[in-house]
PDB file of C-alpha atoms and ligand atoms in Angstrom:
ATOM      1  CA  MET A   1       0.090  -0.050   0.130  1.00 39.00           C
ATOM      2  CA  ALA A   2       1.882   3.029  -1.246  1.00 52.00           C
ATOM      3  CA  ASN A   3      -0.662   5.631  -0.408  1.00 79.00           C
ATOM      4  CA  LYS A   4      -2.149   6.329   3.033  1.00 90.00           C
ATOM      5  CA  PRO A   5      -5.898   5.703   2.694  1.00 95.00           C
ATOM      6  CA  VAL A   6      -8.231   8.696   3.237  1.00 97.00           C
ATOM      7  CA  LEU A   7     -11.712   8.653   4.755  1.00 98.00           C
ATOM      8  CA  ALA A   8     -13.442  11.788   4.021  1.00 98.00           C
ATOM      9  CA  ALA A   9     -16.752  12.805   5.565  1.00 98.00           C
ATOM     10  CA  ASN A  10     -18.802  15.200   3.340  1.00 98.00           C
ATOM     11  CA  TRP A  11     -21.390  16.708   5.642  1.00 98.00           C
ATOM     12  CA  LYS A  12     -23.167  18.536   2.688  1.00 98.00           C
ATOM     13  CA  MET A  13     -25.672  21.138   3.998  1.00 98.00           C
ATOM     14  CA  ASN A  14     -25.801  19.544   7.484  1.00 98.00           C
ATOM     15  CA  PRO A  15     -26.201  19.899  10.469  1.00 98.00           C
ATOM     16  CA  ILE A  16     -28.337  22.992  11.180  1.00 98.00           C
ATOM     17  CA  SER A  17     -26.722  23.952  14.493  1.00 97.00           C
ATOM     18  CA  ALA A  18     -23.316  24.564  15.802  1.00 97.00           C
ATOM     19  CA  LYS A  19     -24.205  22.405  18.642  1.00 97.00           C
ATOM     20  CA  GLU A  20     -25.015  19.558  16.477  1.00 98.00           C
ATOM     21  CA  ALA A  21     -21.756  20.031  14.484  1.00 98.00           C
ATOM     22  CA  GLY A  22     -19.782  20.007  17.664  1.00 98.00           C
ATOM     23  CA  ASP A  23     -21.516  16.835  19.007  1.00 98.00           C
ATOM     24  CA  LEU A  24     -20.709  15.155  15.611  1.00 98.00           C
ATOM     25  CA  VAL A  25     -17.124  16.132  15.808  1.00 98.00           C
ATOM     26  CA  ASN A  26     -16.852  14.933  19.394  1.00 97.00           C
ATOM     27  CA  GLY A  27     -18.596  11.766  18.531  1.00 97.00           C
ATOM     28  CA  ILE A  28     -15.951  10.553  16.138  1.00 97.00           C
ATOM     29  CA  LEU A  29     -12.818  11.766  17.934  1.00 97.00           C
ATOM     30  CA  ASP A  30     -12.293   8.664  19.975  1.00 93.00           C
ATOM     31  CA  ALA A  31     -12.286   6.153  16.998  1.00 95.00           C
ATOM     32  CA  ALA A  32     -10.050   8.714  15.151  1.00 96.00           C
ATOM     33  CA  LYS A  33      -7.534   9.110  17.855  1.00 94.00           C
ATOM     34  CA  ALA A  34      -7.171   5.447  18.399  1.00 92.00           C
ATOM     35  CA  GLN A  35      -5.630   4.679  14.872  1.00 91.00           C
ATOM     36  CA  ASP A  36      -2.903   6.210  12.739  1.00 91.00           C
ATOM     37  CA  ARG A  37      -3.562   4.147   9.660  1.00 91.00           C
ATOM     38  CA  VAL A  38      -6.205   6.246   7.982  1.00 95.00           C
ATOM     39  CA  GLN A  39      -6.069   9.910   7.229  1.00 97.00           C
ATOM     40  CA  ILE A  40      -9.438  11.370   8.281  1.00 98.00           C
ATOM     41  CA  ALA A  41     -10.798  14.609   6.970  1.00 98.00           C
ATOM     42  CA  ILE A  42     -14.250  16.095   7.675  1.00 98.00           C
ATOM     43  CA  PHE A  43     -15.986  18.654   5.350  1.00 98.00           C
ATOM     44  CA  PRO A  44     -18.513  20.713   7.250  1.00 98.00           C
ATOM     45  CA  PRO A  45     -20.551  23.714   5.647  1.00 98.00           C
ATOM     46  CA  TYR A  46     -18.395  26.956   5.634  1.00 98.00           C
ATOM     47  CA  ILE A  47     -20.324  28.323   8.472  1.00 98.00           C
ATOM     48  CA  TRP A  48     -19.030  25.640  10.870  1.00 98.00           C
ATOM     49  CA  LEU A  49     -15.493  25.477   9.796  1.00 98.00           C
ATOM     50  CA  LEU A  50     -13.956  27.737  12.413  1.00 98.00           C
ATOM     51  CA  GLY A  51     -15.849  26.092  15.336  1.00 97.00           C
ATOM     52  CA  VAL A  52     -14.929  22.674  14.073  1.00 98.00           C
ATOM     53  CA  LEU A  53     -11.260  23.842  13.728  1.00 98.00           C
ATOM     54  CA  GLU A  54     -11.185  24.626  17.410  1.00 98.00           C
ATOM     55  CA  LEU A  55     -12.598  21.181  18.181  1.00 98.00           C
ATOM     56  CA  LEU A  56      -9.997  19.386  15.943  1.00 97.00           C
ATOM     57  CA  ALA A  57      -7.002  21.341  17.435  1.00 96.00           C
ATOM     58  CA  GLY A  58      -4.340  18.673  18.619  1.00 95.00           C
ATOM     59  CA  THR A  59      -6.135  15.778  16.951  1.00 96.00           C
ATOM     60  CA  ASN A  60      -5.304  13.613  13.861  1.00 96.00           C
ATOM     61  CA  VAL A  61      -8.574  14.689  12.161  1.00 98.00           C
ATOM     62  CA  GLU A  62      -8.312  17.155   9.384  1.00 98.00           C
ATOM     63  CA  LEU A  63     -10.550  19.841   8.072  1.00 98.00           C
ATOM     64  CA  GLY A  64     -11.818  20.757   4.613  1.00 98.00           C
ATOM     65  CA  ALA A  65     -14.550  22.742   2.791  1.00 98.00           C
ATOM     66  CA  GLN A  66     -17.017  21.499   0.331  1.00 98.00           C
ATOM     67  CA  ASN A  67     -16.325  24.177  -2.469  1.00 98.00           C
ATOM     68  CA  CYS A  68     -14.155  27.067  -3.169  1.00 98.00           C
ATOM     69  CA  PHE A  69     -13.955  29.993  -5.759  1.00 98.00           C
ATOM     70  CA  TRP A  70     -10.913  30.476  -7.933  1.00 98.00           C
ATOM     71  CA  LYS A  71     -10.329  34.248  -7.565  1.00 98.00           C
ATOM     72  CA  SER A  72      -8.398  34.885  -4.327  1.00 97.00           C
ATOM     73  CA  SER A  73     -10.476  38.018  -3.249  1.00 98.00           C
ATOM     74  CA  GLY A  74     -12.685  40.681  -4.810  1.00 98.00           C
ATOM     75  CA  ALA A  75     -16.283  41.528  -5.660  1.00 98.00           C
ATOM     76  CA  TYR A  76     -17.691  38.066  -5.777  1.00 98.00           C
ATOM     77  CA  THR A  77     -20.717  38.114  -3.468  1.00 98.00           C
ATOM     78  CA  GLY A  78     -21.298  34.903  -1.587  1.00 97.00           C
ATOM     79  CA  GLU A  79     -18.053  33.206  -2.686  1.00 98.00           C
ATOM     80  CA  VAL A  80     -15.283  31.911  -0.487  1.00 98.00           C
ATOM     81  CA  SER A  81     -11.858  31.749  -2.067  1.00 98.00           C
ATOM     82  CA  ALA A  82      -9.389  28.851  -2.017  1.00 98.00           C
ATOM     83  CA  ALA A  83      -6.790  31.342  -0.723  1.00 97.00           C
ATOM     84  CA  MET A  84      -9.090  32.290   2.211  1.00 98.00           C
ATOM     85  CA  LEU A  85      -9.774  28.638   2.880  1.00 98.00           C
ATOM     86  CA  ALA A  86      -6.027  27.749   2.931  1.00 98.00           C
ATOM     87  CA  GLY A  87      -5.643  29.705   6.220  1.00 94.00           C
ATOM     88  CA  ILE A  88      -8.193  27.474   7.877  1.00 96.00           C
ATOM     89  CA  CYS A  89      -8.477  24.148   6.171  1.00 97.00           C
ATOM     90  CA  LYS A  90      -6.143  21.547   4.830  1.00 98.00           C
ATOM     91  CA  TRP A  91      -8.625  20.289   2.172  1.00 98.00           C
ATOM     92  CA  VAL A  92     -11.245  21.301  -0.262  1.00 98.00           C
ATOM     93  CA  ILE A  93     -13.711  19.235  -2.412  1.00 98.00           C
ATOM     94  CA  VAL A  94     -14.346  20.507  -6.057  1.00 98.00           C
ATOM     95  CA  GLY A  95     -16.670  19.359  -8.547  1.00 98.00           C
ATOM     96  CA  HIS A  96     -19.148  17.412  -6.443  1.00 98.00           C
ATOM     97  CA  SER A  97     -22.151  16.219  -8.675  1.00 97.00           C
ATOM     98  CA  GLU A  98     -24.435  18.076  -6.441  1.00 97.00           C
ATOM     99  CA  ARG A  99     -22.767  21.259  -7.565  1.00 97.00           C
ATOM    100  CA  ARG A 100     -22.437  20.275 -11.128  1.00 97.00           C
ATOM    101  CA  GLU A 101     -26.199  19.585 -11.169  1.00 95.00           C
ATOM    102  CA  MET A 102     -26.685  23.255  -9.949  1.00 96.00           C
ATOM    103  CA  GLY A 103     -24.727  24.469 -13.152  1.00 96.00           C
ATOM    104  CA  GLU A 104     -21.011  24.115 -12.325  1.00 97.00           C
ATOM    105  CA  THR A 105     -19.125  23.368 -15.525  1.00 97.00           C
ATOM    106  CA  ASP A 106     -16.093  21.280 -16.151  1.00 96.00           C
ATOM    107  CA  ASP A 107     -14.166  24.553 -16.876  1.00 97.00           C
ATOM    108  CA  GLN A 108     -15.086  26.009 -13.302  1.00 98.00           C
ATOM    109  CA  VAL A 109     -14.099  22.721 -11.636  1.00 98.00           C
ATOM    110  CA  ALA A 110     -10.790  22.883 -13.313  1.00 98.00           C
ATOM    111  CA  LYS A 111     -10.337  26.525 -12.290  1.00 98.00           C
ATOM    112  CA  LYS A 112     -11.215  25.716  -8.794  1.00 98.00           C
ATOM    113  CA  ALA A 113      -8.943  22.687  -8.594  1.00 98.00           C
ATOM    114  CA  GLY A 114      -6.139  24.831  -9.901  1.00 98.00           C
ATOM    115  CA  ALA A 115      -6.675  27.601  -7.483  1.00 98.00           C
ATOM    116  CA  ALA A 116      -6.854  25.305  -4.676  1.00 98.00           C
ATOM    117  CA  LEU A 117      -3.689  23.613  -5.424  1.00 98.00           C
ATOM    118  CA  ALA A 118      -1.903  26.773  -5.960  1.00 98.00           C
ATOM    119  CA  ALA A 119      -3.170  28.046  -2.567  1.00 98.00           C
ATOM    120  CA  GLY A 120      -1.496  24.928  -0.992  1.00 98.00           C
ATOM    121  CA  LEU A 121      -4.669  22.928  -0.209  1.00 98.00           C
ATOM    122  CA  HIS A 122      -5.225  19.248  -0.657  1.00 98.00           C
ATOM    123  CA  VAL A 123      -7.965  18.692  -3.210  1.00 98.00           C
ATOM    124  CA  ILE A 124     -10.676  16.135  -3.791  1.00 98.00           C
ATOM    125  CA  ILE A 125     -11.964  16.302  -7.399  1.00 98.00           C
ATOM    126  CA  CYS A 126     -15.159  14.569  -7.833  1.00 98.00           C
ATOM    127  CA  VAL A 127     -16.179  12.720 -10.997  1.00 98.00           C
ATOM    128  CA  GLY A 128     -18.892  10.291 -11.969  1.00 98.00           C
ATOM    129  CA  GLU A 129     -21.553   9.457 -14.475  1.00 97.00           C
ATOM    130  CA  ASN A 130     -25.193   9.858 -14.062  1.00 96.00           C
ATOM    131  CA  GLN A 131     -27.901   7.110 -14.329  1.00 96.00           C
ATOM    132  CA  GLU A 132     -28.637   7.699 -17.954  1.00 97.00           C
ATOM    133  CA  GLN A 133     -24.997   7.580 -18.887  1.00 97.00           C
ATOM    134  CA  HIS A 134     -24.485   4.458 -16.630  1.00 97.00           C
ATOM    135  CA  THR A 135     -27.389   2.589 -18.296  1.00 97.00           C
ATOM    136  CA  ALA A 136     -26.093   3.520 -21.746  1.00 97.00           C
ATOM    137  CA  GLY A 137     -22.740   2.023 -20.925  1.00 96.00           C
ATOM    138  CA  LYS A 138     -21.038   5.228 -21.070  1.00 97.00           C
ATOM    139  CA  ALA A 139     -19.416   5.473 -17.636  1.00 96.00           C
ATOM    140  CA  ALA A 140     -15.932   5.178 -18.783  1.00 96.00           C
ATOM    141  CA  GLU A 141     -16.197   7.554 -21.572  1.00 97.00           C
ATOM    142  CA  VAL A 142     -17.848  10.199 -19.324  1.00 97.00           C
ATOM    143  CA  VAL A 143     -15.512   9.868 -16.265  1.00 98.00           C
ATOM    144  CA  ALA A 144     -12.384  10.006 -18.639  1.00 98.00           C
ATOM    145  CA  ALA A 145     -13.606  13.208 -20.126  1.00 98.00           C
ATOM    146  CA  GLN A 146     -14.392  14.620 -16.715  1.00 98.00           C
ATOM    147  CA  VAL A 147     -10.869  13.655 -15.387  1.00 98.00           C
ATOM    148  CA  LYS A 148      -9.267  15.304 -18.525  1.00 98.00           C
ATOM    149  CA  ALA A 149     -11.295  18.492 -18.080  1.00 98.00           C
ATOM    150  CA  ALA A 150     -10.921  18.899 -14.173  1.00 98.00           C
ATOM    151  CA  MET A 151      -7.150  18.321 -14.300  1.00 97.00           C
ATOM    152  CA  ALA A 152      -6.533  21.011 -16.873  1.00 97.00           C
ATOM    153  CA  GLU A 153      -4.489  22.986 -14.334  1.00 96.00           C
ATOM    154  CA  VAL A 154      -3.056  20.106 -12.189  1.00 96.00           C
ATOM    155  CA  ALA A 155       0.723  19.391 -12.415  1.00 95.00           C
ATOM    156  CA  ALA A 156       2.733  16.313 -11.646  1.00 95.00           C
ATOM    157  CA  ASP A 157       3.994  17.931  -8.404  1.00 95.00           C
ATOM    158  CA  ASP A 158       0.500  18.330  -7.181  1.00 96.00           C
ATOM    159  CA  SER A 159      -0.200  14.541  -7.022  1.00 96.00           C
ATOM    160  CA  GLU A 160       0.350  14.020  -3.362  1.00 95.00           C
ATOM    161  CA  ARG A 161      -2.128  16.705  -2.523  1.00 97.00           C
ATOM    162  CA  LEU A 162      -4.694  15.365  -5.034  1.00 98.00           C
ATOM    163  CA  VAL A 163      -7.471  12.786  -4.552  1.00 98.00           C
ATOM    164  CA  MET A 164      -9.835  11.819  -7.250  1.00 98.00           C
ATOM    165  CA  ALA A 165     -13.221  10.707  -6.060  1.00 98.00           C
ATOM    166  CA  TYR A 166     -15.258   8.333  -8.177  1.00 98.00           C
ATOM    167  CA  GLU A 167     -18.769   9.203  -7.235  1.00 98.00           C
ATOM    168  CA  PRO A 168     -21.378   7.749  -9.625  1.00 97.00           C
ATOM    169  CA  VAL A 169     -24.306  10.120  -9.359  1.00 97.00           C
ATOM    170  CA  TRP A 170     -26.868   7.250  -9.268  1.00 96.00           C
ATOM    171  CA  ALA A 171     -25.285   5.902  -6.196  1.00 97.00           C
ATOM    172  CA  ILE A 172     -25.294   9.105  -4.146  1.00 96.00           C
ATOM    173  CA  GLY A 173     -27.770   9.207  -1.468  1.00 94.00           C
ATOM    174  CA  THR A 174     -29.773   6.462  -3.008  1.00 96.00           C
ATOM    175  CA  GLY A 175     -28.743   3.453  -1.038  1.00 95.00           C
ATOM    176  CA  LYS A 176     -27.708   1.786  -4.365  1.00 95.00           C
ATOM    177  CA  ASN A 177     -23.801   1.628  -3.911  1.00 96.00           C
ATOM    178  CA  ALA A 178     -21.912   0.710  -6.830  1.00 95.00           C
ATOM    179  CA  ASP A 179     -20.966  -2.793  -7.523  1.00 96.00           C
ATOM    180  CA  PRO A 180     -17.375  -3.205  -6.290  1.00 96.00           C
ATOM    181  CA  GLU A 181     -16.163  -4.580  -9.648  1.00 96.00           C
ATOM    182  CA  HIS A 182     -17.624  -1.567 -11.542  1.00 96.00           C
ATOM    183  CA  ALA A 183     -16.100   0.811  -8.978  1.00 97.00           C
ATOM    184  CA  TYR A 184     -12.795  -1.032  -9.321  1.00 97.00           C
ATOM    185  CA  ARG A 185     -12.720  -0.736 -13.141  1.00 97.00           C
ATOM    186  CA  THR A 186     -13.680   2.880 -13.109  1.00 98.00           C
ATOM    187  CA  MET A 187     -11.093   3.727 -10.402  1.00 98.00           C
ATOM    188  CA  ARG A 188      -8.443   2.007 -12.406  1.00 97.00           C
ATOM    189  CA  LEU A 189      -9.418   4.037 -15.401  1.00 97.00           C
ATOM    190  CA  ILE A 190      -9.341   7.245 -13.419  1.00 97.00           C
ATOM    191  CA  ARG A 191      -5.716   6.583 -12.348  1.00 97.00           C
ATOM    192  CA  LYS A 192      -4.869   5.850 -15.978  1.00 97.00           C
ATOM    193  CA  ALA A 193      -6.525   8.983 -17.277  1.00 97.00           C
ATOM    194  CA  ALA A 194      -4.795  11.028 -14.645  1.00 97.00           C
ATOM    195  CA  GLY A 195      -1.497   9.361 -15.406  1.00 97.00           C
ATOM    196  CA  ASN A 196      -1.951  10.296 -19.218  1.00 96.00           C
ATOM    197  CA  LEU A 197      -2.083  13.952 -18.148  1.00 96.00           C
ATOM    198  CA  ILE A 198       0.530  14.282 -15.506  1.00 97.00           C
ATOM    199  CA  GLY A 199       2.691  11.265 -16.074  1.00 96.00           C
ATOM    200  CA  GLN A 200       2.087   7.582 -14.890  1.00 94.00           C
ATOM    201  CA  LYS A 201       4.454   8.008 -11.959  1.00 95.00           C
ATOM    202  CA  ALA A 202       2.471  10.950 -10.547  1.00 96.00           C
ATOM    203  CA  GLY A 203      -0.605   9.104 -11.410  1.00 95.00           C
ATOM    204  CA  GLN A 204       0.410   6.348  -9.004  1.00 94.00           C
ATOM    205  CA  ARG A 205       0.958   8.980  -6.252  1.00 95.00           C
ATOM    206  CA  LEU A 206      -2.453  10.510  -6.389  1.00 97.00           C
ATOM    207  CA  ARG A 207      -5.165   8.830  -4.586  1.00 97.00           C
ATOM    208  CA  VAL A 208      -8.417   7.410  -5.934  1.00 98.00           C
ATOM    209  CA  ILE A 209     -11.356   7.010  -3.581  1.00 98.00           C
ATOM    210  CA  TYR A 210     -14.967   5.855  -3.971  1.00 98.00           C
ATOM    211  CA  GLY A 211     -18.154   7.471  -2.900  1.00 98.00           C
ATOM    212  CA  GLY A 212     -21.908   6.792  -3.250  1.00 98.00           C
ATOM    213  CA  SER A 213     -24.019   5.228  -0.346  1.00 97.00           C
ATOM    214  CA  VAL A 214     -20.947   4.010   1.547  1.00 98.00           C
ATOM    215  CA  ASN A 215     -21.697   2.740   4.983  1.00 98.00           C
ATOM    216  CA  SER A 216     -20.479   0.236   7.624  1.00 98.00           C
ATOM    217  CA  GLN A 217     -22.141  -2.598   5.765  1.00 97.00           C
ATOM    218  CA  ASN A 218     -20.339  -2.157   2.499  1.00 98.00           C
ATOM    219  CA  ILE A 219     -17.152  -0.061   3.227  1.00 98.00           C
ATOM    220  CA  GLU A 220     -14.855  -3.158   3.412  1.00 97.00           C
ATOM    221  CA  THR A 221     -15.743  -4.225  -0.135  1.00 97.00           C
ATOM    222  CA  TYR A 222     -14.347  -0.798  -1.484  1.00 97.00           C
ATOM    223  CA  VAL A 223     -11.279  -0.263   0.779  1.00 96.00           C
ATOM    224  CA  GLU A 224     -10.180  -3.922   0.035  1.00 95.00           C
ATOM    225  CA  LEU A 225     -10.031  -3.103  -3.692  1.00 95.00           C
ATOM    226  CA  PRO A 226      -6.432  -2.575  -4.910  1.00 91.00           C
ATOM    227  CA  GLU A 227      -7.268   0.560  -6.746  1.00 90.00           C
ATOM    228  CA  CYS A 228      -9.076   2.045  -3.824  1.00 96.00           C
ATOM    229  CA  ASP A 229      -7.298   4.446  -1.475  1.00 96.00           C
ATOM    230  CA  GLY A 230     -10.415   5.209   0.739  1.00 97.00           C
ATOM    231  CA  CYS A 231     -13.852   6.609   0.616  1.00 98.00           C
ATOM    232  CA  LEU A 232     -15.842   9.766   0.413  1.00 98.00           C
ATOM    233  CA  VAL A 233     -18.963   9.458   2.740  1.00 98.00           C
ATOM    234  CA  GLY A 234     -22.075  11.458   2.767  1.00 98.00           C
ATOM    235  CA  GLY A 235     -25.021  10.353   4.821  1.00 98.00           C
ATOM    236  CA  ALA A 236     -23.262   7.823   7.009  1.00 98.00           C
ATOM    237  CA  SER A 237     -20.823  10.423   8.250  1.00 98.00           C
ATOM    238  CA  LEU A 238     -23.618  12.359   9.920  1.00 98.00           C
ATOM    239  CA  LYS A 239     -24.012   9.482  12.446  1.00 98.00           C
ATOM    240  CA  ALA A 240     -21.015   9.545  14.884  1.00 98.00           C
ATOM    241  CA  ASP A 241     -21.446   5.898  15.761  1.00 98.00           C
ATOM    242  CA  GLU A 242     -21.718   4.751  12.146  1.00 98.00           C
ATOM    243  CA  PHE A 243     -18.658   6.866  10.980  1.00 98.00           C
ATOM    244  CA  SER A 244     -16.625   5.782  14.051  1.00 98.00           C
ATOM    245  CA  LYS A 245     -17.321   2.180  12.932  1.00 97.00           C
ATOM    246  CA  MET A 246     -16.195   3.007   9.373  1.00 98.00           C
ATOM    247  CA  ILE A 247     -13.056   4.459  10.691  1.00 97.00           C
ATOM    248  CA  ASN A 248     -12.241   1.240  12.676  1.00 96.00           C
ATOM    249  CA  MET A 249     -13.173  -0.948   9.803  1.00 96.00           C
ATOM    250  CA  THR A 250     -11.028   0.965   7.257  1.00 96.00           C
ATOM    251  CA  ALA A 251      -8.112   0.964   9.689  1.00 95.00           C
ATOM    252  CA  ALA A 252      -8.452  -2.673  10.276  1.00 94.00           C
ATOM    253  CA  VAL A 253      -8.302  -3.626   6.611  1.00 93.00           C
ATOM    254  CA  TYR A 254      -5.201  -1.481   6.029  1.00 89.00           C
ATOM    255  CA  SER A 255      -3.527  -2.778   9.265  1.00 85.00           C
ATOM    256  CA  ALA A 256      -4.179  -6.334   8.095  1.00 79.00           C
ATOM    257  CA  GLY A 257      -2.168  -5.402   5.037  1.00 69.00           C
ATOM    258  CA  ALA A 258      -4.852  -6.809   2.751  1.00 51.00           C
ATOM    259  CA  VAL A 259      -4.307  -3.900   0.358  1.00 57.00           C
TER     260      VAL A 259
HETATM  261  P1  13P B   1     -23.833   9.405   0.291  1.00 69.34           P
HETATM  262  O1  13P B   1     -22.755   8.665   1.043  1.00 69.34           O
HETATM  263  O2  13P B   1     -24.941  10.068   1.231  1.00 69.34           O
HETATM  264  O3  13P B   1     -24.423   8.592  -0.713  1.00 69.34           O
HETATM  265  O4  13P B   1     -23.044  10.671  -0.435  1.00 69.34           O
HETATM  266  C1  13P B   1     -22.092  10.485  -1.115  1.00 69.34           C
HETATM  267  C2  13P B   1     -21.426  11.820  -1.481  1.00 69.34           C
HETATM  268  O5  13P B   1     -21.861  12.528  -2.280  1.00 69.34           O
HETATM  269  C3  13P B   1     -20.180  12.130  -0.836  1.00 69.34           C
HETATM  270  O6  13P B   1     -19.658  13.347  -1.373  1.00 69.34           O
END
């Protein structure tokens, strides 16, 4: 196992209160602190970042944002720049399908990834086919095109700070997690497509993770895959007990040297 696995908790637009956000963080710290095999990062909404940052001080849990803007400052009402986030967070997610569905383009994803890497952030770029594309057998074609577009501003030197997340849109929040064999084939393709852009050596250094209805019942089937360097978890990361279980299970798989 060349790359340390990452378990990323994308809270999306949850929870509603600072108190709940604090409880959620405190609820996963015991499990997180007890292991050093897995890199754990949590991605709260912008408004909870500073509060969560305080709770994470001195722990092995890292902090990230769910989005960023590519300009560093200026008249961009409602936006938060990668440069601003870099003072607070280690990570940022770009190109999540829920943002793409709201109109975010490949070009914007590329600019966000480029700005975030330039600001020193670790970046998760999300790619994945939708149901229609999946049914039409076009997953590989769609995902390869998304990788190429999103990585337009990525250089080989960025590879250690880059994570590519394969998140099939039809698997997100549906309970229909992808068949591990399909996930494996697509994650392998993502690494190859990335390697074609920044060199195969750098392609081996970046991490490729899976997301889409991951929970404690199925996480092992992904983290055991040779191409899989971890998971991006949505709904199941909002339950401290469930996410703690997933931390323990992931750490156990990697400790056993199965991957
Ligand atoms: P779910 O785990 O809720 O399916 O969400 C996955 C996701 O979109 C993580 O970014």
